[in-house]
PDB file of C-alpha atoms in Angstrom:
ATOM      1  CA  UNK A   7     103.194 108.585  96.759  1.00 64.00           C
ATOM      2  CA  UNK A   8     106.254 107.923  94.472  1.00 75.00           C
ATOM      3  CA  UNK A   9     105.520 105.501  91.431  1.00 74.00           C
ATOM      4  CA  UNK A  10     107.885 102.683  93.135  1.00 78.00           C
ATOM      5  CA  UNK A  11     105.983 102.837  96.636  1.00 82.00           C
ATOM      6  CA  UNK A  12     102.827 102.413  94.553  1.00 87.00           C
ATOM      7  CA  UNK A  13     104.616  99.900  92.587  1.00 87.00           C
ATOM      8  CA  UNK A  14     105.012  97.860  95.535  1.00 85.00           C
ATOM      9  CA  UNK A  15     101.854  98.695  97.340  1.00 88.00           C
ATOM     10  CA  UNK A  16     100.028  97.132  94.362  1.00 90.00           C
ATOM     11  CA  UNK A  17     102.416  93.607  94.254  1.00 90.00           C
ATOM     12  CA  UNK A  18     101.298  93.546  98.308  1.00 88.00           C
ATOM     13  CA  UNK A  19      98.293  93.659  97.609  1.00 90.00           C
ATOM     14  CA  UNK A  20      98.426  91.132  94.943  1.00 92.00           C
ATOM     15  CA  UNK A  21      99.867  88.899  96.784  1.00 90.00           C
ATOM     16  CA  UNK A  22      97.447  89.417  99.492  1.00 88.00           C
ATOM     17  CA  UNK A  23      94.565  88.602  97.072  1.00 89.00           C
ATOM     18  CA  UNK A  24      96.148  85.350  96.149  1.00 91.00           C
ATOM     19  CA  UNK A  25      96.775  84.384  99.838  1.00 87.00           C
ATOM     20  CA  UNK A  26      93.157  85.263 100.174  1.00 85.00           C
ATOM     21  CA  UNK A  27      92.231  82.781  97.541  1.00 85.00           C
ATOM     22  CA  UNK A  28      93.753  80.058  98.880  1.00 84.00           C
ATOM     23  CA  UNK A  29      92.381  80.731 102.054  1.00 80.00           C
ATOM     24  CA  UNK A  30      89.235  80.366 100.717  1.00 80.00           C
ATOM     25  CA  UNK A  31      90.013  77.176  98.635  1.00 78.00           C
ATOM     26  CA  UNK A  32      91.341  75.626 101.614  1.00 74.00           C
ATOM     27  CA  UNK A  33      88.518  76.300 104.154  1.00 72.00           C
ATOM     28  CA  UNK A  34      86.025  75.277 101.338  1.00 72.00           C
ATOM     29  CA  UNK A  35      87.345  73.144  98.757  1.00 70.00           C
ATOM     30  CA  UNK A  36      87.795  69.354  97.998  1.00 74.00           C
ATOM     31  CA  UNK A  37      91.062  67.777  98.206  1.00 72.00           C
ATOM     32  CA  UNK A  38      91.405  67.614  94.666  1.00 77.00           C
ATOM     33  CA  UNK A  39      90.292  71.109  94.356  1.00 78.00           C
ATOM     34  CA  UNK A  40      92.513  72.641  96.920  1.00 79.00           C
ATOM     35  CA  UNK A  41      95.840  71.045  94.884  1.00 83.00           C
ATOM     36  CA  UNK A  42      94.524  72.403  91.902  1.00 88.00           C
ATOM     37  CA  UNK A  43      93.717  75.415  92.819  1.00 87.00           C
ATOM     38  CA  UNK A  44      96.917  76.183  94.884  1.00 88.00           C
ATOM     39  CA  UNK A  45      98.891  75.215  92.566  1.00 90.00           C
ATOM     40  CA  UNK A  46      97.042  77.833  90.306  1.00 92.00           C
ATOM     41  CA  UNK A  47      97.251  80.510  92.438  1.00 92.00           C
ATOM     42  CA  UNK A  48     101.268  79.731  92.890  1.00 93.00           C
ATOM     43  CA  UNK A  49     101.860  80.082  89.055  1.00 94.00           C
ATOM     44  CA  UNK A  50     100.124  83.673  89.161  1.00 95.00           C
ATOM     45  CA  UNK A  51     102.034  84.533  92.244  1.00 94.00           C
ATOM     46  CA  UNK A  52     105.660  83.273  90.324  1.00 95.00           C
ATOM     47  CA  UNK A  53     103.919  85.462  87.181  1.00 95.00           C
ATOM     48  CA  UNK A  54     103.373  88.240  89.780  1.00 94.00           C
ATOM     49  CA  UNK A  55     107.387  88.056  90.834  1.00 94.00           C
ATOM     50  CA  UNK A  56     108.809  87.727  87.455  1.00 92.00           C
ATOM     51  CA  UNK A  57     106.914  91.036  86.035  1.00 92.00           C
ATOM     52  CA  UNK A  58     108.633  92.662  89.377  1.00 91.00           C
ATOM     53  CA  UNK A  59     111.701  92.290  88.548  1.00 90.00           C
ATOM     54  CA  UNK A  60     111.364  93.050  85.377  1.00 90.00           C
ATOM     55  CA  UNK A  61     109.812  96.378  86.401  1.00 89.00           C
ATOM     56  CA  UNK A  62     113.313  96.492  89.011  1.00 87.00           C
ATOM     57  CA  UNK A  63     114.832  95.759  85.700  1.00 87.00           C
ATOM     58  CA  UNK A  64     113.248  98.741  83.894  1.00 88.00           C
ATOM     59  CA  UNK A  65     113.592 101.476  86.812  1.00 87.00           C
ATOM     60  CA  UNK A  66     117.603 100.434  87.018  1.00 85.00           C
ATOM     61  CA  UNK A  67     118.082 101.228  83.387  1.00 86.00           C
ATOM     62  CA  UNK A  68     116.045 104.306  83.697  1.00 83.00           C
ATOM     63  CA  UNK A  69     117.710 105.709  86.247  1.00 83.00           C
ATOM     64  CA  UNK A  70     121.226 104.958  84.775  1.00 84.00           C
ATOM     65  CA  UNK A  71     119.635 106.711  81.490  1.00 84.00           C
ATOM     66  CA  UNK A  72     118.584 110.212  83.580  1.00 79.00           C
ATOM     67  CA  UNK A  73     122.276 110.197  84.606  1.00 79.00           C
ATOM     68  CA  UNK A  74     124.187 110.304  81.935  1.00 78.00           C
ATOM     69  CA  UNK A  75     126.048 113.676  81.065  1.00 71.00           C
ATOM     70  CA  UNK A  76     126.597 114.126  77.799  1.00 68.00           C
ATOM     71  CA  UNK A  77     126.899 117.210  75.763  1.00 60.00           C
ATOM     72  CA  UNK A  78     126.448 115.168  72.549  1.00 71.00           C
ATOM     73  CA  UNK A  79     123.523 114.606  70.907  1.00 76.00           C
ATOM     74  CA  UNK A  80     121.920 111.015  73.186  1.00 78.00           C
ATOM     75  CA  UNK A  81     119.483 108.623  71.339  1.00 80.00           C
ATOM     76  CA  UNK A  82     117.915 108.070  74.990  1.00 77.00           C
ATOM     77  CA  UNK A  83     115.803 105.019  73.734  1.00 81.00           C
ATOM     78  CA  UNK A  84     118.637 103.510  72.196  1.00 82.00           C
ATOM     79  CA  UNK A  85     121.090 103.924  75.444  1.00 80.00           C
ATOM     80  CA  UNK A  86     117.816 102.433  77.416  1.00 81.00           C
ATOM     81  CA  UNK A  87     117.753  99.340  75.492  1.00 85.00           C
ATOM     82  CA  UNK A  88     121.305  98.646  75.604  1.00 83.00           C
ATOM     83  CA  UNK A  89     121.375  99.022  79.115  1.00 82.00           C
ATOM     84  CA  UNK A  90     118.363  97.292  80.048  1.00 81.00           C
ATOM     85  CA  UNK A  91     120.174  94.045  77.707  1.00 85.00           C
ATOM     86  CA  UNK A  92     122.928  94.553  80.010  1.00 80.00           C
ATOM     87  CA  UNK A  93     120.843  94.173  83.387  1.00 80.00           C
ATOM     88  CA  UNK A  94     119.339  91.161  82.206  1.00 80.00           C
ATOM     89  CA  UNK A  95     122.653  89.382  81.340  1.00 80.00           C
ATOM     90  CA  UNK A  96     123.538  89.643  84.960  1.00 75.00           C
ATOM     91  CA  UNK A  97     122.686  87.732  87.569  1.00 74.00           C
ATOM     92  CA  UNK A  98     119.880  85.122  86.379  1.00 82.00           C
ATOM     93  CA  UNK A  99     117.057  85.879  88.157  1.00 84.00           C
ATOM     94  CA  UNK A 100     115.549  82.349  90.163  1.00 91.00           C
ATOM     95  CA  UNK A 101     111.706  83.165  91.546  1.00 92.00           C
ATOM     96  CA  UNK A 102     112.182  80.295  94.332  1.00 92.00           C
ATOM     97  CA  UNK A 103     114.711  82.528  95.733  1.00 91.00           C
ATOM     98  CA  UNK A 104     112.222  85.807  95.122  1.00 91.00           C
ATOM     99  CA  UNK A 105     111.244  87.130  98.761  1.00 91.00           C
ATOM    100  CA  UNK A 106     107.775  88.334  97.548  1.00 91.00           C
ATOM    101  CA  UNK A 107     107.258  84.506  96.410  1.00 93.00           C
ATOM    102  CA  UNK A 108     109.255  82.934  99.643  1.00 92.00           C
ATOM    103  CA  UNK A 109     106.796  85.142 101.736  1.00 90.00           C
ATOM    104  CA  UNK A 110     104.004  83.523  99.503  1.00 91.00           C
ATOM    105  CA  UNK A 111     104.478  80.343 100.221  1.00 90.00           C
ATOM    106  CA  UNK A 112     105.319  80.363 103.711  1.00 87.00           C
ATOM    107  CA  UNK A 113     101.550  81.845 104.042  1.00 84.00           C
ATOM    108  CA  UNK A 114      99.944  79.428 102.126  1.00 86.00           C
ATOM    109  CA  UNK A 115     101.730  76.718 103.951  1.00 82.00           C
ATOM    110  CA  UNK A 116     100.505  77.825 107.097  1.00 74.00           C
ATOM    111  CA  UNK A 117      97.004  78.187 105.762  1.00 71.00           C
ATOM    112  CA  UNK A 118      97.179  74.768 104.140  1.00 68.00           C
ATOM    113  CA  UNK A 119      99.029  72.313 106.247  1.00 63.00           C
ATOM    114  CA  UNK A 120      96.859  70.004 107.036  1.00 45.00           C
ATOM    115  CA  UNK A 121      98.307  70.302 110.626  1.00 40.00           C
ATOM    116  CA  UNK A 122      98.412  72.940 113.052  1.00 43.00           C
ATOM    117  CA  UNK A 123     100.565  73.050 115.408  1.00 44.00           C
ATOM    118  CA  UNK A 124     101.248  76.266 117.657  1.00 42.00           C
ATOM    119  CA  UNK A 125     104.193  75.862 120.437  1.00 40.00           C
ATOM    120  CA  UNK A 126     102.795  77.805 123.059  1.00 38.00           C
ATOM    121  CA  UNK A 127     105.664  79.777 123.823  1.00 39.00           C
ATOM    122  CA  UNK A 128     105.333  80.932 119.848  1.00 47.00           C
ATOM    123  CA  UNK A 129     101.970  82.147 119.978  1.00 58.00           C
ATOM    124  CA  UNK A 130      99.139  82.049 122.858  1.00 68.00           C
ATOM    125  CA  UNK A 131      95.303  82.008 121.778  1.00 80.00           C
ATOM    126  CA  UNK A 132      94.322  83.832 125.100  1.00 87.00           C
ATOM    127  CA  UNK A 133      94.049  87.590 125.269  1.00 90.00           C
ATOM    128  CA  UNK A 134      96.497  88.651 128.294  1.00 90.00           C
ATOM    129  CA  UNK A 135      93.668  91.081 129.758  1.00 92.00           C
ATOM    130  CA  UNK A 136      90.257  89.136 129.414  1.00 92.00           C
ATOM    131  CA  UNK A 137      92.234  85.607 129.390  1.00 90.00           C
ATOM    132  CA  UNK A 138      89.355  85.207 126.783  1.00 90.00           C
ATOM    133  CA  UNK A 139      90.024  83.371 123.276  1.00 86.00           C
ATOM    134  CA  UNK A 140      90.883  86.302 120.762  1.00 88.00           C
ATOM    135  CA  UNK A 141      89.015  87.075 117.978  1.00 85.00           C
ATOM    136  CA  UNK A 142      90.565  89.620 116.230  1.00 88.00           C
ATOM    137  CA  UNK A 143      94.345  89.772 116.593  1.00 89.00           C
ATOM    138  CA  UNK A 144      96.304  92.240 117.029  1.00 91.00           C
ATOM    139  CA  UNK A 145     100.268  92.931 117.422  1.00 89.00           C
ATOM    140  CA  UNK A 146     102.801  94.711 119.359  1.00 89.00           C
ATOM    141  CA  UNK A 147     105.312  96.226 116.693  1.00 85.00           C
ATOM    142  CA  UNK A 148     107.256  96.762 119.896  1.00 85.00           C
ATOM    143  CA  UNK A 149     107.291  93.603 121.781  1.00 85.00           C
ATOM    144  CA  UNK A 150     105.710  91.530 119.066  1.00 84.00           C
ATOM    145  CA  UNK A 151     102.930  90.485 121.773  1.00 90.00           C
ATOM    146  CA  UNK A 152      99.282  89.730 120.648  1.00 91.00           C
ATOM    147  CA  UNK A 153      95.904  91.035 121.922  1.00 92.00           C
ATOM    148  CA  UNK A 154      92.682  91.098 121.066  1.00 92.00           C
ATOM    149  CA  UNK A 155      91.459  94.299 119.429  1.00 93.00           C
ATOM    150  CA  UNK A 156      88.564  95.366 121.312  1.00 93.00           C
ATOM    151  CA  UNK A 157      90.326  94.721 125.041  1.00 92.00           C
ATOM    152  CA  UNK A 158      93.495  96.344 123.884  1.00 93.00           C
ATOM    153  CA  UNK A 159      92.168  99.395 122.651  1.00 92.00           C
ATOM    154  CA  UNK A 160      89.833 100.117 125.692  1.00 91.00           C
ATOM    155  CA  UNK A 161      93.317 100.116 127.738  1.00 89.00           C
ATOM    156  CA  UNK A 162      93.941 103.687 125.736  1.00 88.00           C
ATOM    157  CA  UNK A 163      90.796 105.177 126.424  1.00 83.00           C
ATOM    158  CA  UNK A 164      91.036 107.898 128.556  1.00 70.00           C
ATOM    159  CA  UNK A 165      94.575 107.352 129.509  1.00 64.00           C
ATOM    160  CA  UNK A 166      97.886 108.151 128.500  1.00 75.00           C
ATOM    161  CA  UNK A 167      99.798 108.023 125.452  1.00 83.00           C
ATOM    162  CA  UNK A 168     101.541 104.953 126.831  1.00 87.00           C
ATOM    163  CA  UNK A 169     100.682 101.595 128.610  1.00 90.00           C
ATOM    164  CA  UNK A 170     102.447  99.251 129.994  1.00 89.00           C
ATOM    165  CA  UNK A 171     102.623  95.735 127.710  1.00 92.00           C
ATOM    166  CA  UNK A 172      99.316  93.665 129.815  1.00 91.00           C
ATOM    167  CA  UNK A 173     101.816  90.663 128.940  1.00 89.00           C
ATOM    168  CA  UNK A 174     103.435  89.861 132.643  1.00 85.00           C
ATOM    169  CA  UNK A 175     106.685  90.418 132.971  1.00 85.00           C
ATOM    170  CA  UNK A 176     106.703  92.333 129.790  1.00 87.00           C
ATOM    171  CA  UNK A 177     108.484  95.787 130.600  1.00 87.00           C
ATOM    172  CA  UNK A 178     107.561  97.758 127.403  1.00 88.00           C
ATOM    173  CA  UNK A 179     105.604 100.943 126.776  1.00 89.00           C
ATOM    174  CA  UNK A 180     103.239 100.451 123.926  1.00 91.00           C
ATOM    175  CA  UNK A 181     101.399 103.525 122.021  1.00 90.00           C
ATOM    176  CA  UNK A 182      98.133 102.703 120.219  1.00 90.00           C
ATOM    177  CA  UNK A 183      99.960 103.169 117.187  1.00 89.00           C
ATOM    178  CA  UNK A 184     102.563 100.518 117.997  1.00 89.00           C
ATOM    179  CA  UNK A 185      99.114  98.397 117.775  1.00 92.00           C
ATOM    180  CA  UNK A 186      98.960  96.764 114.386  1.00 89.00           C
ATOM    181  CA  UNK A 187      96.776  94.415 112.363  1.00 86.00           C
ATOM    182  CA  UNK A 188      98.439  91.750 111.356  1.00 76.00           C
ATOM    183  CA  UNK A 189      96.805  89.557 108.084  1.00 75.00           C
ATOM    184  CA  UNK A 190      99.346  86.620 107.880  1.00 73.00           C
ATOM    185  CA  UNK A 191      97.946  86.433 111.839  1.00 76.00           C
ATOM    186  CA  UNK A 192      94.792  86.779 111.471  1.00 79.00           C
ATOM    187  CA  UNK A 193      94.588  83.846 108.667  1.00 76.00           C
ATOM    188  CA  UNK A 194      96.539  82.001 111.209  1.00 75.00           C
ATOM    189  CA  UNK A 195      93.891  82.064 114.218  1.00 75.00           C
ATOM    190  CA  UNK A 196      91.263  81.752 111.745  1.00 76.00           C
ATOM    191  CA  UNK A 197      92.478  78.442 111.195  1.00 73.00           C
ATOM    192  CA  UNK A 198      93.150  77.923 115.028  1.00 70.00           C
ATOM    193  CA  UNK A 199      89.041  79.084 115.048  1.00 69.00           C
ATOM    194  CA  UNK A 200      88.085  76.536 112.664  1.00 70.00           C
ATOM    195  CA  UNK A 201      89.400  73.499 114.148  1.00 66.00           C
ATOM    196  CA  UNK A 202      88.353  74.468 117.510  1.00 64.00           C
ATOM    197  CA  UNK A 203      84.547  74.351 116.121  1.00 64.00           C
ATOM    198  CA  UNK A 204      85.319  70.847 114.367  1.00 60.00           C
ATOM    199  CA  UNK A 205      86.244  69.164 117.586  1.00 57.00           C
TER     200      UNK A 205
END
């Protein structure tokens, strides 16, 4: 794995972590402790962005660096520095507009609005082959349909490489690996979960 794709594994799962904080805070803190708290985790995740571009930052001038052709004598660090100044004067760089933090926030606004509200042409709770609530969701990188795991993956045991979406009317072919877990939708009927037990 190249340095970048590790880079941005590791800001994924930061983000991820934070998300799963505020998960937590919401399902089991006060009022007063879920503001706080939020608001907490939001400043690391806008701490989180701003050290990312700095790293994009870094890598540009790098790169630019490793390409210069020169049969001169090249103070590398020097040429570095001066470019890296150069990057920075650029465009000024505005975290609201920062898709790793845009993608933050839309997450922890769905796992903290204090209302949850599902059109059910946007998402159904039933699994399409038990018609049972699901419990573990999973979804169609295909079709973008969601199934519970355990029904879904029986349907490719023993069979073919392909099914037919259970979804009616649904005309795609879905391989097992077109079946993905999905965290933002999981926290998301977790929630649905928890104020079904409340009523």
């Amino acid at each position: 794995m190249s340095v970048t794709a590790e880079w941005q594994q590791m800001m994924s799962e930061i983000q991820n972590l934070l998300v799963d904080n505020c998960a937590q805070i919401s399902k089991y803190g006060s009022d007063m402790e879920k503001t706080e708290l939020v608001n907490q985790m939001t400043t690391a995740m806008k701490e989180v962005c701003e050290i990312n571009n700095s790293f994009a930052h870094q890598k540009k001038a790098l790169h630019w660096c490793q390409n210069i052709q020169s049969e001169d004598h090249i103070d590398y660090d020097s040429e570095y520095q001066k470019k890296l100044a150069e990057i920075k004067k650029g465009k000024k760089y505005n975290v609201e507009s920062d898709e790793l933090f845009k993608e933050f926030k839309e997450r922890v606004e769905d796992i903290t609005s204090n209302e949850f509200e599902v059109e059910e042409s946007d998402m159904n709770f039933l699994d399409p082959i038990t018609k049972q609530t699901i419990k573990q969701p999973v979804k169609s990188q295909i079709c973008g349909h969601v199934f519970d795991k355990d029904s879904i993956d029986s349907m490719f045991r023993g069979r073919d490489p392909y099914i037919r979406c259970p979804y009616v009317g649904c005309p795609n072919k879905l391989r097992k690996k077109d079946i993905q877990e999905d965290k933002h939708l999981t926290q998301k009927f977790e929630r649905f979960l928890n104020t079904q037990s409340q009523r």
